[in-house]
Coordinates of C-alpha atoms (C1' of nucleotides) in Angstrom, one line a residue:
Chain C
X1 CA 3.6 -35.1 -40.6
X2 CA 1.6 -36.7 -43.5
X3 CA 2.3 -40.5 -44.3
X4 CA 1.6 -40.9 -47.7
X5 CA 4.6 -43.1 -48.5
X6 CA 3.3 -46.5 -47.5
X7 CA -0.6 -45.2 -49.0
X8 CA -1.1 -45.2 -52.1
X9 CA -3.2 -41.5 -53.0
X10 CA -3.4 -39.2 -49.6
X11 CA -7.0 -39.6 -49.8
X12 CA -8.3 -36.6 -50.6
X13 CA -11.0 -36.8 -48.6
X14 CA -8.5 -36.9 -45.5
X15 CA -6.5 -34.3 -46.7
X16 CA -8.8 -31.8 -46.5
X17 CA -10.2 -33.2 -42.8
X18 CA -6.6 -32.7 -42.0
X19 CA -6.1 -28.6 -43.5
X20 CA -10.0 -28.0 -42.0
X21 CA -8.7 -28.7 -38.6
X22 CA -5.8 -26.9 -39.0
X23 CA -7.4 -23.8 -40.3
X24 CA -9.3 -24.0 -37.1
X25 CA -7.1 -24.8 -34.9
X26 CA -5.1 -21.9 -36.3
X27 CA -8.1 -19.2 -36.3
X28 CA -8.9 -20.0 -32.7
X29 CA -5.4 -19.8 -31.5
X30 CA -5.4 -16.1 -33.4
X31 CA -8.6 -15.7 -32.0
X32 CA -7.8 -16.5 -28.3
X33 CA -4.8 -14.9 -28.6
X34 CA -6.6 -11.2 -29.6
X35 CA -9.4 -11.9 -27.3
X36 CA -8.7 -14.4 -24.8
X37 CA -10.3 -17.8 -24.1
X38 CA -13.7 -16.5 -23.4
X39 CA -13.4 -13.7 -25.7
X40 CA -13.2 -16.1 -28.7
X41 CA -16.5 -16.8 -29.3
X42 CA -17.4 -20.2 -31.2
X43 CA -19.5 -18.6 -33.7
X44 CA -16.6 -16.2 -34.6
X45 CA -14.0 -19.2 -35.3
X46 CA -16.6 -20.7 -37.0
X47 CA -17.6 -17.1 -38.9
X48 CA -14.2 -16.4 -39.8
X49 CA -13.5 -20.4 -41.0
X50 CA -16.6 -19.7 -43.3
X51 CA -18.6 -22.7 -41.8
X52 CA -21.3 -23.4 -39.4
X53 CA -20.7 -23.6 -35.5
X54 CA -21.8 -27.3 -35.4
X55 CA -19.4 -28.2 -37.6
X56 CA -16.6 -27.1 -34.8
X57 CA -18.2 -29.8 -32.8
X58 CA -17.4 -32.7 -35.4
X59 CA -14.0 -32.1 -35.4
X60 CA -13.2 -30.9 -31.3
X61 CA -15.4 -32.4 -28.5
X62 CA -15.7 -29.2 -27.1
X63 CA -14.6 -25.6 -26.5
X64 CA -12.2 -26.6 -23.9
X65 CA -11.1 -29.6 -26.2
X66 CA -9.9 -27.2 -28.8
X67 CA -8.0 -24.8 -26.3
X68 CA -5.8 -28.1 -25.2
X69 CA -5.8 -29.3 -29.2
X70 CA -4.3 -25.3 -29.6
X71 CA -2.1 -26.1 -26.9
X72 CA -0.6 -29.2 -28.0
X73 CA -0.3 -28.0 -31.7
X74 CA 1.4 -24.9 -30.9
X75 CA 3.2 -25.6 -27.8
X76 CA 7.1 -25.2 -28.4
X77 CA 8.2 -26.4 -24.6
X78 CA 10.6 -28.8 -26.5
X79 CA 11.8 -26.3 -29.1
X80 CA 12.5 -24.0 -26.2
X81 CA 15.0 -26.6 -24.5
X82 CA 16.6 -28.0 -27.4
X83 CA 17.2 -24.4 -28.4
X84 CA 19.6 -24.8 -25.4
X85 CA 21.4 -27.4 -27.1
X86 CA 23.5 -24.5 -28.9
X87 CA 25.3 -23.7 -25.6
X88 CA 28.6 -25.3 -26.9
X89 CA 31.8 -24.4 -26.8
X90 CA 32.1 -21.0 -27.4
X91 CA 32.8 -18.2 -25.2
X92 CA 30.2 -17.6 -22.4
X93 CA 29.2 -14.4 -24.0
X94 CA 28.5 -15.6 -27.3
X95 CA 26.7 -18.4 -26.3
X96 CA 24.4 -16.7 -24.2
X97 CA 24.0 -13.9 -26.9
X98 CA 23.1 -16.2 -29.4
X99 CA 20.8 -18.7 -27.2
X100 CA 19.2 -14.6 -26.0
X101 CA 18.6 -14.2 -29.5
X102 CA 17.2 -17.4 -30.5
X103 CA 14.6 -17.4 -26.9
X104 CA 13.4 -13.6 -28.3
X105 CA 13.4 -14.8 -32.1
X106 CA 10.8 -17.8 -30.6
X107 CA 9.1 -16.0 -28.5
X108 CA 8.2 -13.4 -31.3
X109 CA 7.5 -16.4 -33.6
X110 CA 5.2 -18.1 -31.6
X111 CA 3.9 -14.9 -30.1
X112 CA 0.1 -15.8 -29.9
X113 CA 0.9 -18.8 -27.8
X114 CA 2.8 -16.4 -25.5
X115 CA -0.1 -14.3 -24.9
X116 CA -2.6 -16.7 -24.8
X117 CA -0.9 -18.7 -22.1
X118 CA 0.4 -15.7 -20.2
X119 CA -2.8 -14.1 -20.2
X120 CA -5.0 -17.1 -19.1
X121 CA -2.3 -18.7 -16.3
X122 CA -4.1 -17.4 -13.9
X123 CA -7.1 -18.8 -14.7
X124 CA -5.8 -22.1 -15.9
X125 CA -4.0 -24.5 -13.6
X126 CA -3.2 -26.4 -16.5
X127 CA -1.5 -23.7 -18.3
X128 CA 0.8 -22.7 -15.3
X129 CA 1.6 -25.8 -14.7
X130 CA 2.8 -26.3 -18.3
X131 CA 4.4 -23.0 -18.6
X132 CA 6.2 -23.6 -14.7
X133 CA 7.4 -26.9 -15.7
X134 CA 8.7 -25.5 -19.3
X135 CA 10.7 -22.6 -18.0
X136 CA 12.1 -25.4 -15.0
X137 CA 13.6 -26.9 -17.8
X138 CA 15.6 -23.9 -18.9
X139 CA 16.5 -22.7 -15.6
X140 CA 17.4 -25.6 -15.1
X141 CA 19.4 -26.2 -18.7
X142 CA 21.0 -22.5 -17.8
X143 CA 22.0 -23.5 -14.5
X144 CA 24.4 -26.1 -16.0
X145 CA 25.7 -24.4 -17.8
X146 CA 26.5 -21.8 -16.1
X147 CA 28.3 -24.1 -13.5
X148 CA 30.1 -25.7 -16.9
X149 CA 31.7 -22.3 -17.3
X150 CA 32.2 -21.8 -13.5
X151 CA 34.4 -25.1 -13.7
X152 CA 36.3 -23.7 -17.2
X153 CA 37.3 -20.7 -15.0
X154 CA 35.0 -18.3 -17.9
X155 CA 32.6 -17.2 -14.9
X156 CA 33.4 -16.7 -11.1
X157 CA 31.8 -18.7 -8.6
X158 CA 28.0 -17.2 -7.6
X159 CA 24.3 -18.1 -7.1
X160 CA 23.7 -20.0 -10.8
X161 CA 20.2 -20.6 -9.7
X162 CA 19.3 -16.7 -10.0
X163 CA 21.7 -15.4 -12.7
X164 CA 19.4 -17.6 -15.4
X165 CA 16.7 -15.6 -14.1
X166 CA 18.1 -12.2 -14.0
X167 CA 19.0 -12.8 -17.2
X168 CA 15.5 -14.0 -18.9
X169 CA 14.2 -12.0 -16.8
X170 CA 15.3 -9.3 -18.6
X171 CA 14.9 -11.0 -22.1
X172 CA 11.0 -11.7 -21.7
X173 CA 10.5 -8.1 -19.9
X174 CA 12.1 -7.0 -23.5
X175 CA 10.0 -9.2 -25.2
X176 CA 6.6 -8.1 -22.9
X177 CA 7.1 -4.3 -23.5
X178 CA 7.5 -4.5 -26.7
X179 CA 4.8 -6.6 -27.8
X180 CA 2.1 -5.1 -25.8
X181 CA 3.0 -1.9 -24.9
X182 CA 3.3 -0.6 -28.4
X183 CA 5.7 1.7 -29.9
X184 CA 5.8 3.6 -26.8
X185 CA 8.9 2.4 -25.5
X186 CA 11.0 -0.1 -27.7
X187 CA 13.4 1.5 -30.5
X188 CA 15.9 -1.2 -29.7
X189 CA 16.4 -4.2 -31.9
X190 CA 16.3 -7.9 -29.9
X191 CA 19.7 -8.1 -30.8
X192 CA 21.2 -5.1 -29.3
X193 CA 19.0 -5.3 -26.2
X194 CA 20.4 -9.2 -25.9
X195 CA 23.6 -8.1 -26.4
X196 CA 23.0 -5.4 -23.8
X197 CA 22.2 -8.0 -21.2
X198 CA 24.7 -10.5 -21.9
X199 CA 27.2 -7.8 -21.9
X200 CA 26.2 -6.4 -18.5
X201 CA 25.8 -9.2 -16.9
X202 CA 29.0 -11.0 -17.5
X203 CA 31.0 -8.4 -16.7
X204 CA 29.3 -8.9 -13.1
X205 CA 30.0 -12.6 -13.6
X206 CA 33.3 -12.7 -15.5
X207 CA 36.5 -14.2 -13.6
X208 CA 38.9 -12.2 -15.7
X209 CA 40.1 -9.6 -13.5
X210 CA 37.5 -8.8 -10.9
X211 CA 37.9 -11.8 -8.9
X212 CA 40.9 -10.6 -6.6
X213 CA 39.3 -7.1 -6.3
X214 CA 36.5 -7.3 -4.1
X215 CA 36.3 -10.6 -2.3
X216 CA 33.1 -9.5 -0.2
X217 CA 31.5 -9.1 -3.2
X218 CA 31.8 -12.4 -4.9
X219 CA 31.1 -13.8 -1.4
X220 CA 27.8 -12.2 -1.7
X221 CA 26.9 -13.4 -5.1
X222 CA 27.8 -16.4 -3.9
X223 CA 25.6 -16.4 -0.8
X224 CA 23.1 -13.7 -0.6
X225 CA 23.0 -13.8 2.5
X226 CA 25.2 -10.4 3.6
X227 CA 23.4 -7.5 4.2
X228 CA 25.1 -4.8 1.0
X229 CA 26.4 -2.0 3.4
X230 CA 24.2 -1.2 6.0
X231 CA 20.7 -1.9 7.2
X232 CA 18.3 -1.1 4.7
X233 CA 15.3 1.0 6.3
X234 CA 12.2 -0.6 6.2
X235 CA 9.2 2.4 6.6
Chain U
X1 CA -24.4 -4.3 8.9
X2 CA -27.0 -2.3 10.2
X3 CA -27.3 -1.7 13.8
X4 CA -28.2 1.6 14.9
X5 CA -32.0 2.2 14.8
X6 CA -33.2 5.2 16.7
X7 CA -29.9 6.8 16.9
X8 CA -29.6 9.8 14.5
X9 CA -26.5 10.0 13.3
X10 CA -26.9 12.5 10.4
X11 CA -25.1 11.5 6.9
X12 CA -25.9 7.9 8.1
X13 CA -26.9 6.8 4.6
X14 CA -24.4 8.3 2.9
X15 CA -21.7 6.6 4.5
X16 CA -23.5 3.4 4.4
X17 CA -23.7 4.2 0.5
X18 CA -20.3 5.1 0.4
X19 CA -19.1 1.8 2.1
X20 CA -21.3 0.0 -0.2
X21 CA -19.4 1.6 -2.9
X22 CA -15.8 0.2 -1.4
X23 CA -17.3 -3.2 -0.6
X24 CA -18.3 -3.6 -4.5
X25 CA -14.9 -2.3 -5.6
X26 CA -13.2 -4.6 -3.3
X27 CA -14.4 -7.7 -4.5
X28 CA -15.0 -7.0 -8.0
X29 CA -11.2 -6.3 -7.8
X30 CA -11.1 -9.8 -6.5
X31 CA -13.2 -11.7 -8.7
X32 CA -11.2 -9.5 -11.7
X33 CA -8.0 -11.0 -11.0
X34 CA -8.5 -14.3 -10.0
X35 CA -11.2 -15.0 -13.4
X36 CA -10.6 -12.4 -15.8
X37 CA -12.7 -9.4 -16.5
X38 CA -14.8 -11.5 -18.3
X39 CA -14.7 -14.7 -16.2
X40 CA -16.2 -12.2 -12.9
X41 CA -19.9 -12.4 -13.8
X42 CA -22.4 -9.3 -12.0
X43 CA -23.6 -11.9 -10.6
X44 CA -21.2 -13.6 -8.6
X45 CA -19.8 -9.9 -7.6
X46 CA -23.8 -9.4 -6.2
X47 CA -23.8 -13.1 -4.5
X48 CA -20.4 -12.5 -2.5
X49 CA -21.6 -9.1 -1.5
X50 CA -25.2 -10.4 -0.7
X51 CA -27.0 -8.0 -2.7
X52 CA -29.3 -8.0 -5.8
X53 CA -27.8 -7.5 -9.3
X54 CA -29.8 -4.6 -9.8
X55 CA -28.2 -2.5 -7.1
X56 CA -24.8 -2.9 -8.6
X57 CA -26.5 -1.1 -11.3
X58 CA -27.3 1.8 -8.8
X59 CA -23.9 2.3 -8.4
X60 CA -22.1 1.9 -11.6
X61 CA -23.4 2.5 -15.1
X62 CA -22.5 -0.4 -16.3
X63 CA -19.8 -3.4 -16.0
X64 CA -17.0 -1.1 -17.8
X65 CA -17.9 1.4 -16.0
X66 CA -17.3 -0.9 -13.1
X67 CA -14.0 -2.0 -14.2
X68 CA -12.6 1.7 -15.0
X69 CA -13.9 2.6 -11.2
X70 CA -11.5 0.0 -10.1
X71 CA -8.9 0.8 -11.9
X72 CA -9.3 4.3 -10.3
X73 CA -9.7 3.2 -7.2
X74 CA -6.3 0.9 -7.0
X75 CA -4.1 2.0 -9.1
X76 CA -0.5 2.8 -7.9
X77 CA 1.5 4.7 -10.8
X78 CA 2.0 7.4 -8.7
X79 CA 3.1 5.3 -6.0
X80 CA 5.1 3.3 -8.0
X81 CA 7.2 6.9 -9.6
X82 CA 7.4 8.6 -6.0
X83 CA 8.6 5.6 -5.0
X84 CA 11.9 6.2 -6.9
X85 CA 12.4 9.4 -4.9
X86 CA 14.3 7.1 -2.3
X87 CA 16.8 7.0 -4.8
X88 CA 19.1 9.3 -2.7
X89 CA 22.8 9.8 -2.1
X90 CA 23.3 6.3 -0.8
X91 CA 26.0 4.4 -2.6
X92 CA 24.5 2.9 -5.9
X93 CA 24.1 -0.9 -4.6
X94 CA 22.1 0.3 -1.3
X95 CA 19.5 2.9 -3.9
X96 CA 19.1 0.3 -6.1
X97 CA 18.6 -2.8 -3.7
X98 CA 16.2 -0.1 -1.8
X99 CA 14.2 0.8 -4.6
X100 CA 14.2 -3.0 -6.2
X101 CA 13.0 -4.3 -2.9
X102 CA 10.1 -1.9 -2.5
X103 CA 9.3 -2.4 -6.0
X104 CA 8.7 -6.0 -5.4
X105 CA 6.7 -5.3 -2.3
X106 CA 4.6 -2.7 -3.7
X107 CA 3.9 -5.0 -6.5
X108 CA 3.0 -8.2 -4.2
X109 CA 0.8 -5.6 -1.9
X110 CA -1.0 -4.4 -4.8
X111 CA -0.6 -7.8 -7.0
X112 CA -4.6 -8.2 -7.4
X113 CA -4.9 -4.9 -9.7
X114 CA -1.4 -6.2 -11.3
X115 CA -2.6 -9.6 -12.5
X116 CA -6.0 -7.8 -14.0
X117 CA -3.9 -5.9 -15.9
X118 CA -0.9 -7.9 -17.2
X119 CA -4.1 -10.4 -18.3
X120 CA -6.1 -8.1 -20.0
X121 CA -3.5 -5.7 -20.9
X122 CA -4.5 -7.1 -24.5
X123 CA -8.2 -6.5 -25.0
X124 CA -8.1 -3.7 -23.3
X125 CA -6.3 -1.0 -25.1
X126 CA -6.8 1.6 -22.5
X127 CA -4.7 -0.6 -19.8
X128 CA -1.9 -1.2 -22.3
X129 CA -1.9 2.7 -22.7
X130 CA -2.1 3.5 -18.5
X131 CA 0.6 0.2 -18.1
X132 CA 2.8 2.1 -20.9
X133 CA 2.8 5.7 -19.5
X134 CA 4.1 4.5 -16.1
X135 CA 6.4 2.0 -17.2
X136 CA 8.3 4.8 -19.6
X137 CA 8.0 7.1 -16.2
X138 CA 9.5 4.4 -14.4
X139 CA 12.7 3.7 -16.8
X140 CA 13.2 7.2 -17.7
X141 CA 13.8 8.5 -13.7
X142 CA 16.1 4.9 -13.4
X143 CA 17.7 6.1 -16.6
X144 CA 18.5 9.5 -15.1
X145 CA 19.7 7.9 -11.9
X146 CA 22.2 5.8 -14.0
X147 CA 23.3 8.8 -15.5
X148 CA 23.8 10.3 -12.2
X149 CA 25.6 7.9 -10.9
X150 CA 27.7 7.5 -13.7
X151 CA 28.6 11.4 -13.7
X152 CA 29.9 10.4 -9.8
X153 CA 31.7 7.9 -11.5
X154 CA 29.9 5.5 -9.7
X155 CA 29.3 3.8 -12.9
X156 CA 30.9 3.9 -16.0
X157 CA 29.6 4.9 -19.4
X158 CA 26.8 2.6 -20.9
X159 CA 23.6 2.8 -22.6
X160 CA 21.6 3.9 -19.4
X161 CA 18.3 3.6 -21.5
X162 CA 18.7 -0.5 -21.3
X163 CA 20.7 -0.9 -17.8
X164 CA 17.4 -0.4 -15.9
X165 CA 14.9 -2.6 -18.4
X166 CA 17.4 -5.2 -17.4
X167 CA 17.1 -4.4 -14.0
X168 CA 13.4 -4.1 -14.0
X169 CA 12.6 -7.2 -15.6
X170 CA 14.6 -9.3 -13.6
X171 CA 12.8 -8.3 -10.8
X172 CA 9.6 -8.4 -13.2
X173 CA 10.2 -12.2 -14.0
X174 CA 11.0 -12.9 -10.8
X175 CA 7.5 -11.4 -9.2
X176 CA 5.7 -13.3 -11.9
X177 CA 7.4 -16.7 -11.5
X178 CA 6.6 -15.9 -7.9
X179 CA 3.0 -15.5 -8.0
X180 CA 1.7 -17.4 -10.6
X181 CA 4.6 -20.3 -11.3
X182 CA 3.7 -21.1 -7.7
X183 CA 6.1 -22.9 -5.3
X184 CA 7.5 -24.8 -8.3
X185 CA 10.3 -22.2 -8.7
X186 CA 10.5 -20.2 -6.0
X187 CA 12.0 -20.7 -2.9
X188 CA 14.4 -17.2 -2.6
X189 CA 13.0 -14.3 -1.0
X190 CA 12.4 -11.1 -2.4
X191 CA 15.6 -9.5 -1.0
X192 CA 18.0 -12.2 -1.8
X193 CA 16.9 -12.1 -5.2
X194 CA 17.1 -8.1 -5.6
X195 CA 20.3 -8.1 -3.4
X196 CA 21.7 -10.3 -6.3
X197 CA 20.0 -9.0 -9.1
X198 CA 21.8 -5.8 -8.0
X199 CA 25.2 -7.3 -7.3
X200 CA 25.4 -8.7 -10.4
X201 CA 24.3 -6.2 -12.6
X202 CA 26.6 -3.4 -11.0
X203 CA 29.8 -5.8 -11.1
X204 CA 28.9 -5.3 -14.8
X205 CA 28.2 -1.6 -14.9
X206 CA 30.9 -0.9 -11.8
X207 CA 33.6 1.8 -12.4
X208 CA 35.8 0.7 -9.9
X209 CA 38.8 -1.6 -10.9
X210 CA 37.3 -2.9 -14.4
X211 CA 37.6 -0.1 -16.6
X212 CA 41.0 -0.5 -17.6
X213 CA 40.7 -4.3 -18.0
X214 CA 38.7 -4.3 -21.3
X215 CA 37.9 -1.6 -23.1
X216 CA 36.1 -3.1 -26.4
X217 CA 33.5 -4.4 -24.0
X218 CA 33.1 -0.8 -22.1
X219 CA 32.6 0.5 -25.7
X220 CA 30.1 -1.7 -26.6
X221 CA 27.9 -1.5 -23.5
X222 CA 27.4 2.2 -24.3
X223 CA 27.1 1.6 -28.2
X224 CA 25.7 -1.8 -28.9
X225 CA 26.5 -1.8 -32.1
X226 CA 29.7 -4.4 -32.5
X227 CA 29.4 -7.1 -32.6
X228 CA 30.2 -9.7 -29.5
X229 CA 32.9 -11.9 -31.6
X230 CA 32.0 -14.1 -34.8
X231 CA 29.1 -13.3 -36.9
X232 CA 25.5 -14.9 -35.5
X233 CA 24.0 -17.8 -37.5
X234 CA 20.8 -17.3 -38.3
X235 CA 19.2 -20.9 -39.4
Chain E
dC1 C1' -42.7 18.6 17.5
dA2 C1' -45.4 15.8 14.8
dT3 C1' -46.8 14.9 10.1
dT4 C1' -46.0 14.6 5.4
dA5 C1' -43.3 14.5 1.3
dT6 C1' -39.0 13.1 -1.0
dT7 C1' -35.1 11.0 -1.6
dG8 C1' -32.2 7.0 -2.3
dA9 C1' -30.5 2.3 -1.1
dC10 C1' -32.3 -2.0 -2.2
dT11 C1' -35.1 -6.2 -4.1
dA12 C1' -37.5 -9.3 -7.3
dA13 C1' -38.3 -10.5 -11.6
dA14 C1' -37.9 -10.3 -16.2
dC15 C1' -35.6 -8.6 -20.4
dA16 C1' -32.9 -9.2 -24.6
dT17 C1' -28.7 -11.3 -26.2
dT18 C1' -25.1 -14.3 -26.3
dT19 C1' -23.1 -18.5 -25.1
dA20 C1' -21.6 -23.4 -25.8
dC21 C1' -23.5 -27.2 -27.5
dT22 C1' -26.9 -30.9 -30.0
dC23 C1' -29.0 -33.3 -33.6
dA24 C1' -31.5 -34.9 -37.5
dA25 C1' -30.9 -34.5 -42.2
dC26 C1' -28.1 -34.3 -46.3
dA27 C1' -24.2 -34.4 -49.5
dA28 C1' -20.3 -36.5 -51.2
dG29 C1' -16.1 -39.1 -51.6
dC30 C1' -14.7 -44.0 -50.9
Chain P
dG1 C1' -23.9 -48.2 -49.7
dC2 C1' -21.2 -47.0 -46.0
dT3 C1' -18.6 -43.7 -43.9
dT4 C1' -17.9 -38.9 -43.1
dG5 C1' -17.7 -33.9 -43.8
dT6 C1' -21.2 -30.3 -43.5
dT7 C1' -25.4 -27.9 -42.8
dG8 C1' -29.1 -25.4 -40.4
dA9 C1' -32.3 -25.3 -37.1
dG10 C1' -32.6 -25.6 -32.4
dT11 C1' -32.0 -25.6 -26.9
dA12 C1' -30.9 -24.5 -22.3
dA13 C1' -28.2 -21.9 -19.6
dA14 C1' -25.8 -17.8 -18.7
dT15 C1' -24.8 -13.1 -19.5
dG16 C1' -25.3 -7.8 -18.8
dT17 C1' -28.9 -4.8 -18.2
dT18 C1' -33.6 -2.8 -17.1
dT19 C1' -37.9 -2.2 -15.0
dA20 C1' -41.2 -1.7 -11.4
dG21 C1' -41.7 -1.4 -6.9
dT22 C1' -40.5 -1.5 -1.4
dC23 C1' -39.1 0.8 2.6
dA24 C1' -36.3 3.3 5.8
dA25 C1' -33.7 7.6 6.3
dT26 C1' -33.9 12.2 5.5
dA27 C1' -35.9 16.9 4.5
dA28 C1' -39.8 20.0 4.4
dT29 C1' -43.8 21.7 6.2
dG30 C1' -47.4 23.0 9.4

DNA sequence: CATTATTGACTAAACATTTACTCAACAAGC
DNA sequence: GCTTGTTGAGTAAATGTTTAGTCAATAATG
């Protein structure tokens, strides 16, 4: 990120401009991660960064300006889509076990993001409109493909607008539980869980040899819009 | 609020006291979830309830004590666990479509105390503890269903510890896409998107005609330990 | 029953802290 | 010597909380 090539000496002076603001930028993403955006406290960023509060204000206009500086440092939207990029040729279940993988290996990576923008959508429009547009992109990304392996005969038609959803659905509730609600309920390694859901749900999307056996069935992933067997009581 | 004057209708105060009490709760649970426990100021909690400060302090101890009062007041685990007493006799699809769709209504009725939570599950160690309890009380009485069904032979053998974390989050995901993603995403209703979630997932986990058809895959569903096909790069 | 005493819902104002933010002054590389 | 990183003292607003006091509904008393 640092051009040095065409200068002659990095200017040390620069240089340590440059690692200040990223040791604050990444203090107050720990910090608004652990306590949320009002939680973090100025004076603690600047407590913890060893410096005095005012000199927060020379390098971010303001409070606010260093949650969108956070934001656009740490965001990993685009690493998030082009992880989708690996959806190549392989069989449907390997692809989507390995894409599964790689979505849980970010997410835990860039985990403080994660909770700092999940926690705070609410009160952010800016941050759900980011995160809404981000995951658009992958349902979107999934949605292909899914109709790619439709096409190859690998899957049988159905809805691919929901089975993305089901599917990450699952993978971020993995992701959720065991981040936050300690060691209470996850023994299971992202891998097997993944595996777990890929495997589950193909075999309720796989052509091979449960496409001639229940016609009404496929219908119904297809459409949705058939009642399952009888009317379902509403109390 | 106050109309009778001469009438004597004993216990008057205290039932003015006691709706007091609900008023408060009411819309500090509002403020909570729309900005954050520490976003909802006393203040603005006295102003939409046209009182003083000060008499919020007549009723609770202080602004935690506040907060754990409406937690008390709303919360729905045990709704949430009886709620999986529907799972009856009914054929597996109907119990889980049931139970999946009065999940995602129960959640949307109460989604106010849900939203404080998931946001401050965090901070607050005591609501990651409450969240955790009924969550495992939740996926153990699923995971006893599956095994149920799968002693019918309803279902065939699999790891019925992760069938219903899939299950849940997908419906999870799709609440929270739902209500805070706004209409970006959503346009499926509730019941098309259990009634699928459902489908799918039981085409995968469904005794019926696939058993025979692949047995390395049934074997791996209930073990999770082989791998899917080639070895996973990990970059 | 009428009078008095006591409770308890409620207000107004101030309290002590904490908050984000400012600014003049200074130090130090360029 | 000019730019710039850094300080330390400072401010106004906002926060949770407390205090002192008002007044009507209730209970006790004669």
């Amino acid at each position: 990120m640092r051009r040095r090539e065409q200068e002659e000496e990095p200017g040390q002076r620069r240089a340590q401009a440059e690692a200040r603001r990223e040791q604050l930028l990444e203090i107050a993403l720990d910090l608004f991660a652990k306590k949320g955006l009002r939680g973090a406290t100025i004076r603690e960023i600047a407590r913890r960064a060893e410096i005095t509060e005012g000199l927060i204000y020379h390098y971010f206009a303001s409070k606010d300006e260093l949650v969108t500086a956070v934001m656009r440092r740490y965001h990993f939207g685009p690493r998030l889509i082009e992880l989708l990029d690996e959806l190549g040729d392989e069989p449907v279940e390997e692809a989507l076990f390995r894409v599964g993988t790689r979505f849980l290996e970010l997410l835990t990576e860039k985990r403080q993001l994660v909770h700092m923008v999940f926690a705070e959508v609410r009160n952010n429009p800016g941050f759900g409109q980011t995160l809404g547009s981000v995951m658009m992109g992958i349902l979107q990304r999934l949605t292909e493909f899914m109709e790619e392996r439709i096409a190859r005969g690998e899957l049988r038609p159905h809805d691919t607008t929901l089975s993305p959803r089901v599917f990450m659905g699952g993978l971020f509730w993995y992701f959720f539980v065991h981040q936050n609600l300690t060691p209470n309920v996850a023994l299971v390694t992202p891998e097997r869980f993944t595996r777990f859901a890929v495997s589950a749900l193909l075999q309720g999307l796989g052509s091979e040899d449960l496409r001639g056996a229940d016609e009404s069935l496929t219908a119904l992933l297809a459409s949705g819009n058939t009642p399952i067997s009888s009317k379902v009581g509403t109390p």
